[in-house]
PDB file of C-alpha atoms in Angstrom:
ATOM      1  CA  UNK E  93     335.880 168.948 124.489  1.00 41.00           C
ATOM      2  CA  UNK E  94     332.683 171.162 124.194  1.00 50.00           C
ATOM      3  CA  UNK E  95     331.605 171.524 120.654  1.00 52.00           C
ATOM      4  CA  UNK E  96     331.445 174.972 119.246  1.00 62.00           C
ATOM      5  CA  UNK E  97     328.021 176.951 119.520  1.00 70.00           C
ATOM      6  CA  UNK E  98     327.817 179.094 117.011  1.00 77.00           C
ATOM      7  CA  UNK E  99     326.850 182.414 118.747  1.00 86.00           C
ATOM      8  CA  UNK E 100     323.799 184.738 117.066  1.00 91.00           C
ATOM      9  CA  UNK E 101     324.932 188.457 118.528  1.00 94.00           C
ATOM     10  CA  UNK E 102     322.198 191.566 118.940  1.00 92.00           C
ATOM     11  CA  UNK E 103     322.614 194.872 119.936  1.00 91.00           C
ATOM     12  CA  UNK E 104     320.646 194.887 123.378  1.00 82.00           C
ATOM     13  CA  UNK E 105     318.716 198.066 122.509  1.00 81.00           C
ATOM     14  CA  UNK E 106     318.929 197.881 118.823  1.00 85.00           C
ATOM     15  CA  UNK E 107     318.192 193.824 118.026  1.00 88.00           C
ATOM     16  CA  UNK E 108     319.761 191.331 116.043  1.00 92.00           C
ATOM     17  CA  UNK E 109     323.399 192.315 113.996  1.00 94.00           C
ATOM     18  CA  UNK E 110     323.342 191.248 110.888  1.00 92.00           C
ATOM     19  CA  UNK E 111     327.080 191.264 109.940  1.00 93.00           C
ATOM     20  CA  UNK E 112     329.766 189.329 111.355  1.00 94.00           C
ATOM     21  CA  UNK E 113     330.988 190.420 114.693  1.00 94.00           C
ATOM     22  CA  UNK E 114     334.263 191.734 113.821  1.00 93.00           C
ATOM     23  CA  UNK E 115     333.231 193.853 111.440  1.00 95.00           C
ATOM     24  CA  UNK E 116     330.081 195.020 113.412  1.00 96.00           C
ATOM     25  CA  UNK E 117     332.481 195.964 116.592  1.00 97.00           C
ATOM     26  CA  UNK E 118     334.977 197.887 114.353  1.00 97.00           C
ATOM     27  CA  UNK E 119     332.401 200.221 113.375  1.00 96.00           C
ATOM     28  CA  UNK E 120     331.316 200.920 116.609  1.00 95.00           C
ATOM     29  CA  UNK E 121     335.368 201.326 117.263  1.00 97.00           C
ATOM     30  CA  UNK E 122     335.865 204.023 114.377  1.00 96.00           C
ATOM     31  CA  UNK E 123     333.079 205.867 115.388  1.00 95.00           C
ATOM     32  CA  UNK E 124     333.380 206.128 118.774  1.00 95.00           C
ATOM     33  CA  UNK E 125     337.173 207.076 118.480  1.00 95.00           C
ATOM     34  CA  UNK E 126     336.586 209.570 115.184  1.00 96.00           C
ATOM     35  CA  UNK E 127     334.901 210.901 118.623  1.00 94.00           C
ATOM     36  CA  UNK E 128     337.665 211.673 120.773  1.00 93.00           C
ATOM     37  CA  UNK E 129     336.307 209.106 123.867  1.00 95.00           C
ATOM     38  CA  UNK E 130     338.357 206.337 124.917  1.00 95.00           C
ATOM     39  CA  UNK E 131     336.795 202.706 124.812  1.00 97.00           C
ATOM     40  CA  UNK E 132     337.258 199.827 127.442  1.00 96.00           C
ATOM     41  CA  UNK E 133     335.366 196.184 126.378  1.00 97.00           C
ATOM     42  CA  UNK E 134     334.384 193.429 129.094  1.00 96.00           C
ATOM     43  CA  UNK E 135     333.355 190.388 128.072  1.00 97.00           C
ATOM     44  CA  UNK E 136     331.282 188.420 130.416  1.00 95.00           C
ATOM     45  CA  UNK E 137     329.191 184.861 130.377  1.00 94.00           C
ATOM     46  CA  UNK E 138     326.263 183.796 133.130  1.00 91.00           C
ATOM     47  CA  UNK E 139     323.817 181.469 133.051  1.00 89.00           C
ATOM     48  CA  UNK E 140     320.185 180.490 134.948  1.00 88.00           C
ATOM     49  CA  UNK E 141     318.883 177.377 135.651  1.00 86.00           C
ATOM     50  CA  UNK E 142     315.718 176.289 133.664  1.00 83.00           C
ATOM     51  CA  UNK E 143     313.485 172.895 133.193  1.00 79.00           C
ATOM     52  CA  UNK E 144     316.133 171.034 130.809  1.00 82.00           C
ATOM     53  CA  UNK E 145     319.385 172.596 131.479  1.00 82.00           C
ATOM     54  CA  UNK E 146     321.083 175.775 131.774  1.00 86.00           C
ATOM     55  CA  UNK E 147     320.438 179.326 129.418  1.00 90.00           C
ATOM     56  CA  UNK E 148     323.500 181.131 129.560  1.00 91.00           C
ATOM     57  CA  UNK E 149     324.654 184.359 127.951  1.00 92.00           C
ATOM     58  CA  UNK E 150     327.754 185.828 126.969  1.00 95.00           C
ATOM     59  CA  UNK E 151     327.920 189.624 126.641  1.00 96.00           C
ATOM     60  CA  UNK E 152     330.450 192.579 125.848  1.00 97.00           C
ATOM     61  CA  UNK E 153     330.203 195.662 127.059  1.00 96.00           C
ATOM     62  CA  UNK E 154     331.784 198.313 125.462  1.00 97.00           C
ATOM     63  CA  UNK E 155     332.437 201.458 127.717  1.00 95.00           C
ATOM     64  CA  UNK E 156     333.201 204.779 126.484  1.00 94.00           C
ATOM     65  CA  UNK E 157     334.507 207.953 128.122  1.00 93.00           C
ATOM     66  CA  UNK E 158     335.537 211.090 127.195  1.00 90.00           C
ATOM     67  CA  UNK E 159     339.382 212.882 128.685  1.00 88.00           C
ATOM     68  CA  UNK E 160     338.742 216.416 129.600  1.00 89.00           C
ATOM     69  CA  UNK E 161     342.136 217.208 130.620  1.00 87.00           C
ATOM     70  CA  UNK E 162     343.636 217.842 133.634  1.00 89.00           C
ATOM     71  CA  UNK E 163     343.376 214.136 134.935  1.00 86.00           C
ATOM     72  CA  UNK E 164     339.508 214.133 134.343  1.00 85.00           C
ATOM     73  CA  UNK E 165     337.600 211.505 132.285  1.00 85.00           C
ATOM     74  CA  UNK E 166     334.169 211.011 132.505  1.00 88.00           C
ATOM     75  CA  UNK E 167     332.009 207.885 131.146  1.00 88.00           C
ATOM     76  CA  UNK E 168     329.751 208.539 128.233  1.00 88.00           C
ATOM     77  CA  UNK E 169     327.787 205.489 128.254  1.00 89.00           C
ATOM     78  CA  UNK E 170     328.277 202.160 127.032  1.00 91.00           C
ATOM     79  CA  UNK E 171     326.564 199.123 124.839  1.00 94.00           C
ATOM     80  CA  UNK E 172     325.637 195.732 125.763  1.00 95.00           C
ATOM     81  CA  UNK E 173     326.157 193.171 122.905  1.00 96.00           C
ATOM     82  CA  UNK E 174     325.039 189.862 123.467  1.00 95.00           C
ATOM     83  CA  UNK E 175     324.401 186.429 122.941  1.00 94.00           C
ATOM     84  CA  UNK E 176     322.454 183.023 124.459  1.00 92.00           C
ATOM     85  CA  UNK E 177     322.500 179.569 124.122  1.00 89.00           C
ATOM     86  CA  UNK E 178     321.266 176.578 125.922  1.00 86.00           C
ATOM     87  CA  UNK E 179     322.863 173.612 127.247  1.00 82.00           C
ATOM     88  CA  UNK E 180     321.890 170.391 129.246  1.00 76.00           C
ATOM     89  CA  UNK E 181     325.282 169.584 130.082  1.00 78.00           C
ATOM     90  CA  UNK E 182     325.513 170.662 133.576  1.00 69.00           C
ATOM     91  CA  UNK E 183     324.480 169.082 137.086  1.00 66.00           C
ATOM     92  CA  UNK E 184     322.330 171.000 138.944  1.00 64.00           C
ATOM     93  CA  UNK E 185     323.914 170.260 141.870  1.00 63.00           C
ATOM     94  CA  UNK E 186     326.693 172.077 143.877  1.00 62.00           C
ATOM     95  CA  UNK E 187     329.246 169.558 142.686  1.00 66.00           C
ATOM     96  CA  UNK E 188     328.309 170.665 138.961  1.00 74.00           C
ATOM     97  CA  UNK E 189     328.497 174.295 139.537  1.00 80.00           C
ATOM     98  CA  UNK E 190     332.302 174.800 139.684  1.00 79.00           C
ATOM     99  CA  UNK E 191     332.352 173.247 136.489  1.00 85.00           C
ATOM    100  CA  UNK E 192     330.027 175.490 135.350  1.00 84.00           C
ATOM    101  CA  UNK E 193     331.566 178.435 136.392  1.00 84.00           C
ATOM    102  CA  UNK E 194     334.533 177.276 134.343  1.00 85.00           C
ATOM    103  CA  UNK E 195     332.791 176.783 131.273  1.00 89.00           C
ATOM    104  CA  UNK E 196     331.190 180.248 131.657  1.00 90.00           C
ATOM    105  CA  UNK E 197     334.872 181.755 132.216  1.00 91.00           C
ATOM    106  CA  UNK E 198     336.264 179.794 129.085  1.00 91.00           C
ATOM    107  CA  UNK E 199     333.054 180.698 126.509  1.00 93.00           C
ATOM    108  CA  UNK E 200     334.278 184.370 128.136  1.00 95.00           C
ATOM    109  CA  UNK E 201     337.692 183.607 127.086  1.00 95.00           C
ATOM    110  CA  UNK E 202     336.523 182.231 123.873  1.00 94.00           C
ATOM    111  CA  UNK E 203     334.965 185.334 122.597  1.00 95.00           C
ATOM    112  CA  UNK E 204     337.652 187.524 123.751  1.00 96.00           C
ATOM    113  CA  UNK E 205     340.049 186.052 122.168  1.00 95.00           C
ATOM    114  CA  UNK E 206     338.247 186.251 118.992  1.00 94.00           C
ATOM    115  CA  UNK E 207     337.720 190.099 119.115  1.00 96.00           C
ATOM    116  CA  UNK E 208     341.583 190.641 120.715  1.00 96.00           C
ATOM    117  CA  UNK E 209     343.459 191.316 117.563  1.00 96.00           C
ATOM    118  CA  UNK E 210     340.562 193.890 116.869  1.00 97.00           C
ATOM    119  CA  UNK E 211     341.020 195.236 120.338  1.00 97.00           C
ATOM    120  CA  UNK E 212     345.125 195.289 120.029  1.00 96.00           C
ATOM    121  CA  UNK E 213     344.451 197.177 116.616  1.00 96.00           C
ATOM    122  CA  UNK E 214     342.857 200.080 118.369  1.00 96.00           C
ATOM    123  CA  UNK E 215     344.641 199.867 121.636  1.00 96.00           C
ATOM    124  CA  UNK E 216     341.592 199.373 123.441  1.00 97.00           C
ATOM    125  CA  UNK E 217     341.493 197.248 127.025  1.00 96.00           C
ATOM    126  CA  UNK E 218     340.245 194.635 127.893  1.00 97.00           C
ATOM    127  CA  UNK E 219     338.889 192.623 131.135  1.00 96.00           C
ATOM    128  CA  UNK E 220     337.333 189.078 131.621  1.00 95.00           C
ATOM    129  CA  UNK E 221     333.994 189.816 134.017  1.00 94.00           C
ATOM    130  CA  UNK E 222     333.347 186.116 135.926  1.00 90.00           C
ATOM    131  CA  UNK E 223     330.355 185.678 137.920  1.00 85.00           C
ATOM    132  CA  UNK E 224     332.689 184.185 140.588  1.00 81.00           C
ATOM    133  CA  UNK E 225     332.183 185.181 144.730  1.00 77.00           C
ATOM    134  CA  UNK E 226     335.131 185.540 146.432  1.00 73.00           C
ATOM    135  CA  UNK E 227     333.384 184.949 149.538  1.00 76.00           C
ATOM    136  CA  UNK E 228     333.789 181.111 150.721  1.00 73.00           C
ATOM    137  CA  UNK E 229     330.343 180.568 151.935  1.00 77.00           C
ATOM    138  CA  UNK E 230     329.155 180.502 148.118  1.00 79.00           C
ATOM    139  CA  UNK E 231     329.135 177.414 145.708  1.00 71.00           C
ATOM    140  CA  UNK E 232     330.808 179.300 143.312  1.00 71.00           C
ATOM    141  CA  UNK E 233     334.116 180.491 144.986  1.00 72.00           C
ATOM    142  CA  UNK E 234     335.370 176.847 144.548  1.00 75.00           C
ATOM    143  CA  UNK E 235     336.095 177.813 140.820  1.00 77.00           C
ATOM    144  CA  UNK E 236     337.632 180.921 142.087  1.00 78.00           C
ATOM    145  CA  UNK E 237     341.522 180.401 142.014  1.00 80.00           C
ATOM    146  CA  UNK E 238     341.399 177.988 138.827  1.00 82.00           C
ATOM    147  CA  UNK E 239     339.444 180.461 137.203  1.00 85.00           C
ATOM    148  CA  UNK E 240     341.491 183.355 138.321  1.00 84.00           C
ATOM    149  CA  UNK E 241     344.553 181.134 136.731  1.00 88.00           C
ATOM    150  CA  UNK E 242     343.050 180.142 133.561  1.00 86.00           C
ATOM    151  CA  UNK E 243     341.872 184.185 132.480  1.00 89.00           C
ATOM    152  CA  UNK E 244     345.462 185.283 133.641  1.00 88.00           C
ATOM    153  CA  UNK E 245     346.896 182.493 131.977  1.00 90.00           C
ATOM    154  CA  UNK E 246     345.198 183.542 129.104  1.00 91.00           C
ATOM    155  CA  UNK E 247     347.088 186.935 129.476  1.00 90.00           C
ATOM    156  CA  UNK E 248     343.723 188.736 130.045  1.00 93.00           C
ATOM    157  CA  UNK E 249     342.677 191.005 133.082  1.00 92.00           C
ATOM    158  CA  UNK E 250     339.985 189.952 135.141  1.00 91.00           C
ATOM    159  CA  UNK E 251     337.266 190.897 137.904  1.00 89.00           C
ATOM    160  CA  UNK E 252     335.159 189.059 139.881  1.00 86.00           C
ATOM    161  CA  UNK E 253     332.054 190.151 141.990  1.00 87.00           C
ATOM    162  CA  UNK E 254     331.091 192.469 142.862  1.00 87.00           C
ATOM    163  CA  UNK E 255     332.834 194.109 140.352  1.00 88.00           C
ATOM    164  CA  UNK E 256     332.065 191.607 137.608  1.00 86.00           C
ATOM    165  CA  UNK E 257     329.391 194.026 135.889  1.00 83.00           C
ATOM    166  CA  UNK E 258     329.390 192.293 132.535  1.00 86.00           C
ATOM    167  CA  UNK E 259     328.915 188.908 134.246  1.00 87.00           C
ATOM    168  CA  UNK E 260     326.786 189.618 137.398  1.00 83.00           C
ATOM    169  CA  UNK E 261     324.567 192.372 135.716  1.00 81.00           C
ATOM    170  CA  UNK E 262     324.302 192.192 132.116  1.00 80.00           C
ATOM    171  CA  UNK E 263     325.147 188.797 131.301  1.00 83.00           C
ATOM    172  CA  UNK E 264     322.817 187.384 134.454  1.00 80.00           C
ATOM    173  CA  UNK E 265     319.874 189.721 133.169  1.00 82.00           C
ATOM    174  CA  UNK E 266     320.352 188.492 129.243  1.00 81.00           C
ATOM    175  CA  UNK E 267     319.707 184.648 130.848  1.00 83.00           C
ATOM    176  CA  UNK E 268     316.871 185.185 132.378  1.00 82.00           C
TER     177      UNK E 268
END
C-alpha cells in the first residue's frame, strides 16, 4: 500500500494556499456561484521522468461558465490548483509504466474523493482527466481498460486523451 503524501496545494497564478483545501475550494465555490456561472472541476495527475525517480503532479481545474439563455453557455475561464511530489518507486521501463499510470489515476481518485462531498454540496461535476492513450501503439494504453474500470468503479466520470486536459496539459506542464 503506498503511504500517504501529504500534498502542499498553490494557486498556479497566485502561489502557495495557505488554508486547508476544503475550505480554500469553497470560497472559490461561493464566489463564483454568488456569480451566476456554473462550475465543472477535473482532477488530473501526470508525472516526468527525472535522475532519481518520477515528479508527478496532481491538479484541479476548476471551469466556470456563464448560461445566457436560450441554450447558450459560454466559458469564463478557469483555475489550475496544484500539487507535486516525488517518488522513486517506479521502473523506468515499459513494464513499470502501466503501473504508473495506475498510481497516477488512483492519487486522481484520491483527491477527488476528498473534495466530493464539497462538490455534491454545490452540485457541481466532476470528471477524472488520465493521461491514458487510447491508441495501442503507446505504452500507456495497457492501463487503459483497468483504469477506465477503477475511475468508473469509483462512480466518477472520466476522459482520456486527447481530451484529458487536466492530465495531458496542466498536470504534464506542473511536472516538468
Amino acid at each position: 500500500m503506498e503511504e500517504k503524501i501529504e500534498l502542499k496545494w498553490k494557486r498556479m497564478t497566485k502561489g502557495p494556499i495557505e488554508k486547508p483545501l476544503f475550505e480554500y475550494l469553497e470560497g472559490i465555490f461561493e464566489e463564483s456561484l454568488a456569480k451566476g456561472l456554473m462550475l465543472k472541476v477535473a482532477v488530473g495527475t501526470d508525472s516526468q521522468r527525472s535522475k532519481k525517480g518520477y515528479k508527478f503532479a496532481t491538479v484541479i481545474i476548476i471551469t466556470t461558465s456563464e448560461d445566457l439563455g436560450g441554450g447558450v453557455a459560454v466559458g469564463r475561464g478557469g483555475m489550475v490548483i496544484g500539487a507535486n511530489f516525488f517518488s522513486t518507486k517506479y521502473k523506468k521501463t515499459k513494464e513499470g509504466v502501466k503501473e504508473r499510470m495506475m498510481f497516477e489515476v488512483s492519487k486522481s481518485i484520491e483527491v477527488a474523493y476528498e473534495i466530493s462531498p464539497l462538490l455534491d454540496l454545490y452540485d457541481i461535476p466532476l470528471e477524472i482527466h488520465a493521461d491514458i492513450n487510447p491508441d495501442v501503439k503507446w505504452e500507456s494504453n495497457k492501463a487503459l481498460s483497468e483504469a477506465v474500470g477503477y475511475i468508473l468503479g469509483m462512480g466518477y466520470d472520466f476522459k482520456v486523451k486527447p481530451n484529458a486536459f487536466a492530465s495531458s496539459s496542466a498536470a504534464d506542464r506542473m511536472s516538468q
